[in-house]
JSON list of C-alpha atoms in Angstrom, two decimals:
[
{"chain": "R", "resi": 1, "resn": "MET", "atom": "CA", "xyz": [36.69, 95.58, 39.95]},
{"chain": "R", "resi": 2, "resn": "SER", "atom": "CA", "xyz": [33.80, 94.08, 41.21]},
{"chain": "R", "resi": 3, "resn": "GLU", "atom": "CA", "xyz": [33.89, 90.02, 41.88]},
{"chain": "R", "resi": 4, "resn": "LEU", "atom": "CA", "xyz": [32.81, 87.08, 39.47]},
{"chain": "R", "resi": 5, "resn": "LEU", "atom": "CA", "xyz": [30.67, 85.78, 41.32]},
{"chain": "R", "resi": 6, "resn": "THR", "atom": "CA", "xyz": [30.77, 81.55, 40.98]},
{"chain": "R", "resi": 7, "resn": "ASP", "atom": "CA", "xyz": [27.30, 79.45, 38.96]},
{"chain": "R", "resi": 8, "resn": "GLU", "atom": "CA", "xyz": [25.95, 78.51, 42.39]},
{"chain": "R", "resi": 9, "resn": "GLU", "atom": "CA", "xyz": [26.03, 81.91, 43.88]},
{"chain": "R", "resi": 10, "resn": "ILE", "atom": "CA", "xyz": [24.35, 83.66, 40.83]},
{"chain": "R", "resi": 11, "resn": "GLU", "atom": "CA", "xyz": [21.60, 80.40, 40.31]},
{"chain": "R", "resi": 12, "resn": "ASP", "atom": "CA", "xyz": [20.91, 81.03, 44.19]},
{"chain": "R", "resi": 13, "resn": "ARG", "atom": "CA", "xyz": [21.10, 84.47, 44.17]},
{"chain": "R", "resi": 14, "resn": "LEU", "atom": "CA", "xyz": [19.03, 84.98, 41.05]},
{"chain": "R", "resi": 15, "resn": "PRO", "atom": "CA", "xyz": [15.45, 87.31, 41.27]},
{"chain": "R", "resi": 16, "resn": "PRO", "atom": "CA", "xyz": [13.03, 85.34, 40.11]},
{"chain": "R", "resi": 17, "resn": "GLU", "atom": "CA", "xyz": [11.21, 85.24, 36.13]},
{"chain": "R", "resi": 18, "resn": "TRP", "atom": "CA", "xyz": [15.66, 85.89, 35.87]},
{"chain": "R", "resi": 19, "resn": "GLU", "atom": "CA", "xyz": [17.25, 83.37, 33.39]},
{"chain": "R", "resi": 20, "resn": "TYR", "atom": "CA", "xyz": [21.14, 83.26, 33.64]},
{"chain": "R", "resi": 21, "resn": "VAL", "atom": "CA", "xyz": [22.43, 81.92, 30.02]},
{"chain": "R", "resi": 22, "resn": "ASP", "atom": "CA", "xyz": [26.09, 82.28, 29.36]},
{"chain": "R", "resi": 23, "resn": "ASP", "atom": "CA", "xyz": [28.02, 84.95, 31.10]},
{"chain": "R", "resi": 24, "resn": "GLU", "atom": "CA", "xyz": [24.57, 86.86, 31.10]},
{"chain": "R", "resi": 25, "resn": "ILE", "atom": "CA", "xyz": [21.39, 87.22, 33.00]},
{"chain": "R", "resi": 26, "resn": "VAL", "atom": "CA", "xyz": [18.38, 87.95, 31.41]},
{"chain": "R", "resi": 27, "resn": "ARG", "atom": "CA", "xyz": [14.68, 88.84, 31.22]},
{"chain": "R", "resi": 28, "resn": "SER", "atom": "CA", "xyz": [12.13, 89.46, 29.24]},
{"chain": "R", "resi": 29, "resn": "TYR", "atom": "CA", "xyz": [8.31, 91.78, 30.35]},
{"chain": "R", "resi": 30, "resn": "ASP", "atom": "CA", "xyz": [5.55, 92.39, 27.77]},
{"chain": "R", "resi": 31, "resn": "PHE", "atom": "CA", "xyz": [4.02, 95.37, 27.71]},
{"chain": "R", "resi": 32, "resn": "ASN", "atom": "CA", "xyz": [0.42, 96.15, 25.72]},
{"chain": "R", "resi": 33, "resn": "ASP", "atom": "CA", "xyz": [2.02, 98.08, 23.55]},
{"chain": "R", "resi": 34, "resn": "TYR", "atom": "CA", "xyz": [4.96, 99.65, 21.97]},
{"chain": "R", "resi": 35, "resn": "LEU", "atom": "CA", "xyz": [5.74, 102.58, 23.55]},
{"chain": "R", "resi": 36, "resn": "ALA", "atom": "CA", "xyz": [5.41, 101.37, 27.16]},
{"chain": "R", "resi": 37, "resn": "GLY", "atom": "CA", "xyz": [8.03, 98.88, 26.33]},
{"chain": "R", "resi": 38, "resn": "VAL", "atom": "CA", "xyz": [9.63, 101.81, 25.47]},
{"chain": "R", "resi": 39, "resn": "ALA", "atom": "CA", "xyz": [8.96, 104.46, 28.84]},
{"chain": "R", "resi": 40, "resn": "PHE", "atom": "CA", "xyz": [10.40, 101.16, 31.03]},
{"chain": "R", "resi": 41, "resn": "ALA", "atom": "CA", "xyz": [13.80, 101.21, 29.28]},
{"chain": "R", "resi": 42, "resn": "SER", "atom": "CA", "xyz": [14.37, 104.55, 29.75]},
{"chain": "R", "resi": 43, "resn": "GLU", "atom": "CA", "xyz": [13.15, 103.99, 33.14]},
{"chain": "R", "resi": 44, "resn": "ILE", "atom": "CA", "xyz": [16.58, 101.21, 32.76]},
{"chain": "R", "resi": 45, "resn": "ALA", "atom": "CA", "xyz": [18.34, 103.60, 31.35]},
{"chain": "R", "resi": 46, "resn": "ASP", "atom": "CA", "xyz": [18.14, 106.12, 34.13]},
{"chain": "R", "resi": 47, "resn": "LEU", "atom": "CA", "xyz": [18.67, 103.10, 36.78]},
{"chain": "R", "resi": 48, "resn": "ALA", "atom": "CA", "xyz": [21.22, 101.62, 34.61]},
{"chain": "R", "resi": 49, "resn": "ASP", "atom": "CA", "xyz": [23.30, 105.21, 33.90]},
{"chain": "R", "resi": 50, "resn": "GLU", "atom": "CA", "xyz": [23.74, 106.05, 37.94]},
{"chain": "R", "resi": 51, "resn": "ALA", "atom": "CA", "xyz": [25.32, 103.32, 38.25]},
{"chain": "R", "resi": 52, "resn": "PHE", "atom": "CA", "xyz": [27.73, 103.19, 35.24]},
{"chain": "R", "resi": 53, "resn": "HIS", "atom": "CA", "xyz": [26.52, 99.86, 34.53]},
{"chain": "R", "resi": 54, "resn": "HIS", "atom": "CA", "xyz": [25.20, 99.28, 31.53]},
{"chain": "R", "resi": 55, "resn": "PRO", "atom": "CA", "xyz": [22.50, 96.52, 29.83]},
{"chain": "R", "resi": 56, "resn": "THR", "atom": "CA", "xyz": [22.00, 95.08, 27.06]},
{"chain": "R", "resi": 57, "resn": "ILE", "atom": "CA", "xyz": [18.09, 96.39, 25.96]},
{"chain": "R", "resi": 58, "resn": "VAL", "atom": "CA", "xyz": [16.00, 94.09, 22.68]},
{"chain": "R", "resi": 59, "resn": "ILE", "atom": "CA", "xyz": [12.85, 96.67, 22.17]},
{"chain": "R", "resi": 60, "resn": "GLU", "atom": "CA", "xyz": [10.45, 94.68, 20.27]},
{"chain": "R", "resi": 61, "resn": "TYR", "atom": "CA", "xyz": [6.43, 95.34, 19.70]},
{"chain": "R", "resi": 62, "resn": "ASP", "atom": "CA", "xyz": [4.65, 94.40, 23.22]},
{"chain": "R", "resi": 63, "resn": "THR", "atom": "CA", "xyz": [8.20, 92.94, 24.28]},
{"chain": "R", "resi": 64, "resn": "LEU", "atom": "CA", "xyz": [11.28, 94.55, 26.10]},
{"chain": "R", "resi": 65, "resn": "GLU", "atom": "CA", "xyz": [14.75, 91.95, 26.95]},
{"chain": "R", "resi": 66, "resn": "VAL", "atom": "CA", "xyz": [17.27, 93.41, 29.39]},
{"chain": "R", "resi": 67, "resn": "ARG", "atom": "CA", "xyz": [21.13, 91.37, 29.45]},
{"chain": "R", "resi": 68, "resn": "PHE", "atom": "CA", "xyz": [22.92, 92.72, 32.55]},
{"chain": "R", "resi": 69, "resn": "THR", "atom": "CA", "xyz": [26.67, 91.06, 32.51]},
{"chain": "R", "resi": 70, "resn": "SER", "atom": "CA", "xyz": [29.77, 93.07, 33.66]},
{"chain": "R", "resi": 71, "resn": "HIS", "atom": "CA", "xyz": [32.02, 92.52, 31.16]},
{"chain": "R", "resi": 72, "resn": "GLU", "atom": "CA", "xyz": [34.98, 93.88, 32.92]},
{"chain": "R", "resi": 73, "resn": "ALA", "atom": "CA", "xyz": [34.89, 91.12, 35.06]},
{"chain": "R", "resi": 74, "resn": "GLY", "atom": "CA", "xyz": [34.13, 88.31, 32.29]},
{"chain": "R", "resi": 75, "resn": "GLY", "atom": "CA", "xyz": [30.74, 87.83, 33.65]},
{"chain": "R", "resi": 76, "resn": "VAL", "atom": "CA", "xyz": [27.78, 87.54, 36.58]},
{"chain": "R", "resi": 77, "resn": "THR", "atom": "CA", "xyz": [28.34, 89.87, 39.87]},
{"chain": "R", "resi": 78, "resn": "GLU", "atom": "CA", "xyz": [27.00, 91.49, 42.46]},
{"chain": "R", "resi": 79, "resn": "GLN", "atom": "CA", "xyz": [26.04, 94.27, 40.70]},
{"chain": "R", "resi": 80, "resn": "ASP", "atom": "CA", "xyz": [24.21, 92.87, 37.88]},
{"chain": "R", "resi": 81, "resn": "LEU", "atom": "CA", "xyz": [22.70, 90.77, 40.73]},
{"chain": "R", "resi": 82, "resn": "GLU", "atom": "CA", "xyz": [20.93, 94.26, 41.86]},
{"chain": "R", "resi": 83, "resn": "LEU", "atom": "CA", "xyz": [20.05, 95.72, 38.94]},
{"chain": "R", "resi": 84, "resn": "ALA", "atom": "CA", "xyz": [18.51, 92.70, 37.73]},
{"chain": "R", "resi": 85, "resn": "ALA", "atom": "CA", "xyz": [16.48, 93.17, 41.32]},
{"chain": "R", "resi": 86, "resn": "GLU", "atom": "CA", "xyz": [15.58, 97.12, 40.47]},
{"chain": "R", "resi": 87, "resn": "CYS", "atom": "CA", "xyz": [14.81, 96.34, 37.22]},
{"chain": "R", "resi": 88, "resn": "ASP", "atom": "CA", "xyz": [11.76, 94.35, 39.24]},
{"chain": "R", "resi": 89, "resn": "ALA", "atom": "CA", "xyz": [11.28, 96.64, 41.41]},
{"chain": "R", "resi": 90, "resn": "ILE", "atom": "CA", "xyz": [10.09, 99.51, 38.63]},
{"chain": "R", "resi": 91, "resn": "ARG", "atom": "CA", "xyz": [7.71, 97.75, 37.03]}
]
């Protein structure tokens, strides 16, 4: 099991445009149309499946929200921060 990070560690290392909310890190991405958001969600799904660490993804017409947390650890771990940065890298 991954080690839970402290609030301070999370805030210090959180990628730009991500927020720390409760026990999750959250970011919204804007798109010009629905299908662009769906395509990006599919890319995130591939990353997450490869890491066997699955986020919550909410798709709206022109916005996609991603939430990472490590349920087994009870909050945010290094893996959550790494996957958040990987999401940004493919966007």
